[in-house]
Coordinates of C-alpha atoms in Angstrom, one line a residue:
M1 CA 67.7 -10.0 -60.9
N2 CA 68.5 -11.7 -57.5
V3 CA 64.8 -11.0 -56.5
L4 CA 63.6 -12.3 -59.9
L5 CA 65.7 -15.7 -59.4
L6 CA 64.4 -16.0 -55.9
L7 CA 60.8 -15.8 -56.7
S8 CA 61.1 -17.9 -59.8
G9 CA 62.9 -20.7 -57.4
I10 CA 60.0 -20.2 -54.9
L11 CA 57.4 -20.8 -57.7
F12 CA 59.1 -23.7 -59.2
L13 CA 59.2 -25.4 -55.8
L14 CA 55.6 -24.9 -54.9
M15 CA 54.7 -25.9 -58.4
S16 CA 56.8 -29.0 -58.1
L17 CA 55.4 -29.9 -54.6
I18 CA 52.0 -29.2 -55.3
G19 CA 51.5 -29.8 -59.1
G20 CA 54.0 -32.8 -59.4
R21 CA 55.0 -33.3 -63.0
K22 CA 52.3 -31.1 -64.7
G23 CA 53.2 -28.2 -62.2
I24 CA 56.8 -28.7 -63.5
R25 CA 55.7 -28.6 -67.1
S26 CA 53.4 -25.7 -65.9
F27 CA 56.3 -23.6 -64.8
F28 CA 58.5 -24.2 -68.0
A29 CA 55.1 -23.2 -70.0
I30 CA 55.7 -19.7 -68.5
F31 CA 59.1 -19.2 -70.1
L32 CA 57.9 -20.9 -73.6
N33 CA 54.7 -18.6 -73.8
F34 CA 57.3 -15.4 -73.3
A35 CA 59.4 -16.9 -76.0
V36 CA 56.6 -17.0 -78.1
I37 CA 55.1 -13.5 -77.3
M38 CA 59.0 -12.0 -77.6
T39 CA 59.2 -13.8 -80.8
T40 CA 55.9 -12.3 -82.0
V41 CA 56.9 -8.9 -81.2
F42 CA 60.3 -9.2 -82.8
F43 CA 58.3 -10.0 -86.1
M44 CA 55.9 -7.1 -86.1
H45 CA 58.7 -5.1 -87.3
D46 CA 58.5 -6.5 -91.0
P47 CA 55.8 -4.4 -92.7
H48 CA 55.1 -7.4 -95.1
I49 CA 53.8 -9.6 -92.0
N50 CA 50.3 -9.1 -91.2
P51 CA 50.2 -8.5 -87.3
V52 CA 46.8 -10.1 -86.8
M53 CA 47.7 -13.2 -88.9
L54 CA 51.0 -13.2 -87.0
T55 CA 49.1 -13.0 -83.6
L56 CA 46.6 -15.8 -84.6
A57 CA 49.6 -18.0 -85.3
A58 CA 51.1 -17.1 -82.0
C59 CA 47.9 -17.7 -80.4
V60 CA 47.8 -21.4 -82.0
V61 CA 51.2 -22.1 -80.5
I62 CA 50.3 -20.7 -77.2
S63 CA 47.2 -23.0 -77.1
C64 CA 49.2 -25.7 -77.7
I65 CA 51.8 -25.3 -74.9
N66 CA 48.7 -24.5 -72.5
L67 CA 46.9 -27.7 -73.6
F68 CA 49.0 -30.0 -75.3
Y69 CA 52.4 -29.5 -73.4
I70 CA 51.1 -29.2 -70.0
N71 CA 48.0 -31.4 -70.0
E72 CA 49.1 -33.9 -72.9
I73 CA 47.4 -35.0 -76.1
N74 CA 44.0 -36.5 -75.1
G75 CA 40.2 -36.0 -76.0
K76 CA 39.7 -33.1 -73.5
T77 CA 42.7 -31.0 -74.6
K78 CA 41.7 -31.5 -78.3
T79 CA 38.3 -30.4 -77.7
A80 CA 39.4 -27.4 -75.8
F81 CA 42.0 -26.6 -78.5
L82 CA 39.6 -26.6 -81.3
S83 CA 37.0 -24.4 -79.2
T84 CA 39.6 -22.0 -78.2
I85 CA 40.7 -21.4 -82.1
I86 CA 37.2 -20.9 -83.2
T87 CA 36.3 -18.7 -80.6
T88 CA 39.5 -16.7 -81.1
V89 CA 38.8 -16.5 -84.8
I90 CA 35.3 -15.0 -84.1
L91 CA 36.7 -12.8 -81.7
I92 CA 39.4 -11.5 -83.9
L93 CA 36.5 -10.4 -86.3
F94 CA 34.2 -8.6 -83.6
I95 CA 37.6 -6.9 -82.3
T96 CA 38.6 -5.3 -85.7
V97 CA 35.3 -3.8 -86.1
I98 CA 35.1 -2.8 -82.7
T99 CA 38.7 -1.1 -82.8
N100 CA 38.0 0.7 -86.1
K101 CA 34.7 2.2 -84.7
A102 CA 36.2 3.1 -81.2
M103 CA 39.2 4.4 -82.7
I104 CA 41.5 3.1 -79.9
Q105 CA 44.8 2.4 -81.6
G106 CA 47.9 4.6 -81.1
F107 CA 48.8 6.7 -78.2
G108 CA 46.7 8.8 -75.8
E109 CA 47.5 12.5 -75.3
E110 CA 48.5 11.5 -71.8
E111 CA 51.5 9.5 -73.5
I112 CA 52.6 12.0 -76.2
E113 CA 54.6 14.1 -73.9
E114 CA 56.9 11.2 -73.0
L115 CA 57.2 9.9 -76.7
G116 CA 57.4 13.4 -78.2
A117 CA 61.0 12.7 -79.1
F118 CA 60.1 9.8 -81.2
S119 CA 59.1 9.4 -84.7
F120 CA 55.6 7.8 -85.1
N121 CA 56.1 7.2 -88.6
I122 CA 57.2 3.6 -88.5
G123 CA 55.1 1.9 -91.2
I124 CA 52.9 -0.1 -88.9
D125 CA 49.2 -0.4 -88.9
F126 CA 48.3 0.6 -85.3
V127 CA 44.6 -0.7 -86.1
K128 CA 46.2 -4.1 -86.4
I129 CA 48.5 -3.9 -83.4
A130 CA 45.6 -2.9 -81.2
V131 CA 44.0 -5.8 -82.6
S132 CA 46.5 -8.2 -81.8
V133 CA 47.2 -6.7 -78.4
I134 CA 43.7 -7.3 -77.4
I135 CA 43.6 -10.9 -78.9
M136 CA 46.8 -11.6 -77.0
S137 CA 45.2 -10.2 -73.7
T138 CA 42.3 -12.5 -74.3
I139 CA 44.3 -15.9 -75.3
G140 CA 45.0 -17.1 -71.7
A141 CA 41.4 -16.5 -70.5
I142 CA 40.0 -18.5 -73.3
T143 CA 42.3 -21.5 -73.0
D144 CA 41.9 -21.5 -69.2
A145 CA 38.2 -21.5 -69.3
A146 CA 38.0 -24.2 -72.3
I147 CA 40.1 -26.7 -70.5
A148 CA 38.3 -25.9 -67.2
I149 CA 34.8 -26.8 -69.1
S150 CA 35.9 -30.2 -71.3
S151 CA 37.9 -31.8 -68.2
P152 CA 34.8 -32.0 -66.2
M153 CA 32.8 -33.1 -69.3
R154 CA 35.2 -36.1 -69.7
E155 CA 34.6 -37.0 -66.0
M156 CA 31.1 -36.9 -66.3
Q157 CA 30.7 -38.6 -69.6
Y158 CA 33.7 -41.6 -68.1
H159 CA 31.3 -42.0 -64.9
H160 CA 28.1 -42.0 -66.6
P161 CA 28.6 -43.6 -70.2
H162 CA 25.0 -43.6 -71.1
I163 CA 24.6 -39.6 -70.9
G164 CA 23.0 -38.1 -74.0
R165 CA 24.6 -35.3 -75.7
N166 CA 21.8 -32.7 -74.8
E167 CA 22.3 -33.6 -71.2
L168 CA 26.0 -33.5 -71.6
F169 CA 26.0 -30.1 -73.4
R170 CA 23.8 -28.7 -70.4
F171 CA 26.6 -30.0 -67.9
G172 CA 29.1 -28.1 -69.7
L173 CA 26.9 -24.9 -69.6
S174 CA 26.3 -25.3 -65.8
I175 CA 30.0 -25.5 -65.3
G176 CA 30.6 -22.5 -67.7
R177 CA 28.0 -20.6 -65.5
D178 CA 30.1 -21.2 -62.3
I179 CA 33.2 -20.1 -63.8
L180 CA 32.1 -17.2 -65.6
G181 CA 31.5 -14.8 -62.6
T182 CA 35.1 -15.5 -61.2
S183 CA 36.8 -15.3 -64.6
T184 CA 35.4 -11.9 -65.5
N185 CA 36.1 -10.5 -62.3
T186 CA 39.6 -11.7 -62.6
L187 CA 39.9 -9.8 -65.6
F188 CA 38.5 -6.8 -64.3
F189 CA 40.6 -6.6 -61.0
A190 CA 43.9 -7.1 -63.1
F191 CA 42.8 -4.2 -65.2
F192 CA 42.4 -2.2 -62.2
G193 CA 45.3 -3.6 -60.2
G194 CA 47.5 -3.0 -63.3
Y195 CA 46.2 0.4 -64.0
L196 CA 46.0 1.9 -60.3
A197 CA 48.8 4.5 -61.1
L198 CA 47.2 5.7 -64.1
L199 CA 43.8 6.1 -62.2
I200 CA 45.8 8.0 -59.6
W201 CA 47.3 10.2 -62.1
F202 CA 43.7 11.2 -63.5
K203 CA 42.6 12.1 -60.2
D204 CA 45.7 14.2 -59.6
L205 CA 45.0 15.8 -63.1
S206 CA 41.5 16.7 -61.9
Y207 CA 40.0 14.4 -64.7
S208 CA 35.9 14.5 -64.6
I209 CA 34.5 11.0 -64.7
S210 CA 33.4 11.9 -68.5
E211 CA 37.0 12.8 -69.1
I212 CA 38.3 9.3 -67.7
V213 CA 36.0 7.3 -69.5
N214 CA 36.5 9.0 -72.8
S215 CA 40.3 8.9 -72.2
K216 CA 41.9 7.1 -74.9
V217 CA 44.4 5.2 -72.5
F218 CA 41.6 4.1 -70.1
S219 CA 38.8 3.2 -72.9
A220 CA 41.5 1.4 -75.0
E221 CA 42.6 -0.9 -71.8
L222 CA 38.5 -1.1 -70.7
I223 CA 37.5 -2.4 -74.0
T224 CA 40.4 -4.9 -74.1
I225 CA 38.5 -6.4 -70.7
L226 CA 35.5 -6.2 -72.4
C227 CA 36.7 -8.1 -75.3
A228 CA 38.6 -10.7 -73.1
A229 CA 35.4 -11.3 -70.9
I230 CA 33.4 -11.6 -74.1
G231 CA 35.7 -14.3 -75.4
V232 CA 35.2 -15.9 -72.0
T233 CA 31.8 -16.0 -72.4
L234 CA 31.6 -17.1 -75.8
V235 CA 33.8 -20.1 -75.4
I236 CA 31.7 -21.6 -72.6
P237 CA 28.7 -22.8 -75.2
V238 CA 31.4 -23.2 -78.0
T239 CA 33.3 -25.9 -75.8
S240 CA 30.1 -27.4 -74.5
W241 CA 28.9 -28.0 -77.7
I242 CA 32.2 -29.5 -79.3
T243 CA 33.0 -31.7 -76.2
A244 CA 29.3 -33.1 -75.9
Y245 CA 29.4 -33.6 -80.0
F246 CA 33.0 -35.4 -79.8
L247 CA 32.5 -37.5 -76.6
V248 CA 29.1 -39.0 -77.8
K249 CA 30.0 -39.6 -81.1
N250 CA 33.3 -41.4 -80.0
K251 CA 31.2 -43.4 -77.7
E252 CA 28.7 -44.4 -80.2
N253 CA 31.5 -45.1 -83.0
S254 CA 33.5 -47.7 -80.1

């Protein structure tokens, strides 16, 4: 507990000094997002609530916190929010199909021994839980990419008020290409950093490459990362088009 308080204090101090008021809001946004996630997990125990719809509602709240609470309500956060929700809905449909086809729901055989003393008959659809896990793992990266594109597009339109919609759209795509590589690699290394112990365990068990790739634990996590990368990639043209459309439209109406 003392270490957690110390690290939290250091983080708050650095975010306050470097980020100012926005840094302070970003710090408290971490705890707000944590509260949303814990509330979502709590309500997932109710068999009458659809976990996917509950996760979608949680994603809307998380997006509001990350965009409107931190960056305030303005043109760039509105377009980023709309782009995030559209991309998330498309991704839910895609992930639902992938999860059903890949059959990654539930626990892998490597986890059964530790959980053997517990009952798996808990009355929850594990396919929907798997979809919820992937979506929740993706929402942060999607909102980050959306605001990273809409913000400079707003600046470009401010400094060049006569820029056309197509030019502004291409500018957004150019920004997206710049952040695409770093965003996807961040997701990739986050996976290997978090599951390095699992990979070492696979090595100790003398798993072959094919056994590792086909194991449910590994494939489930890798599919999560790939779906998150697809979401980040998809949000780039969505945000670019929506932002270009509304910026030029508002300029024409003013």
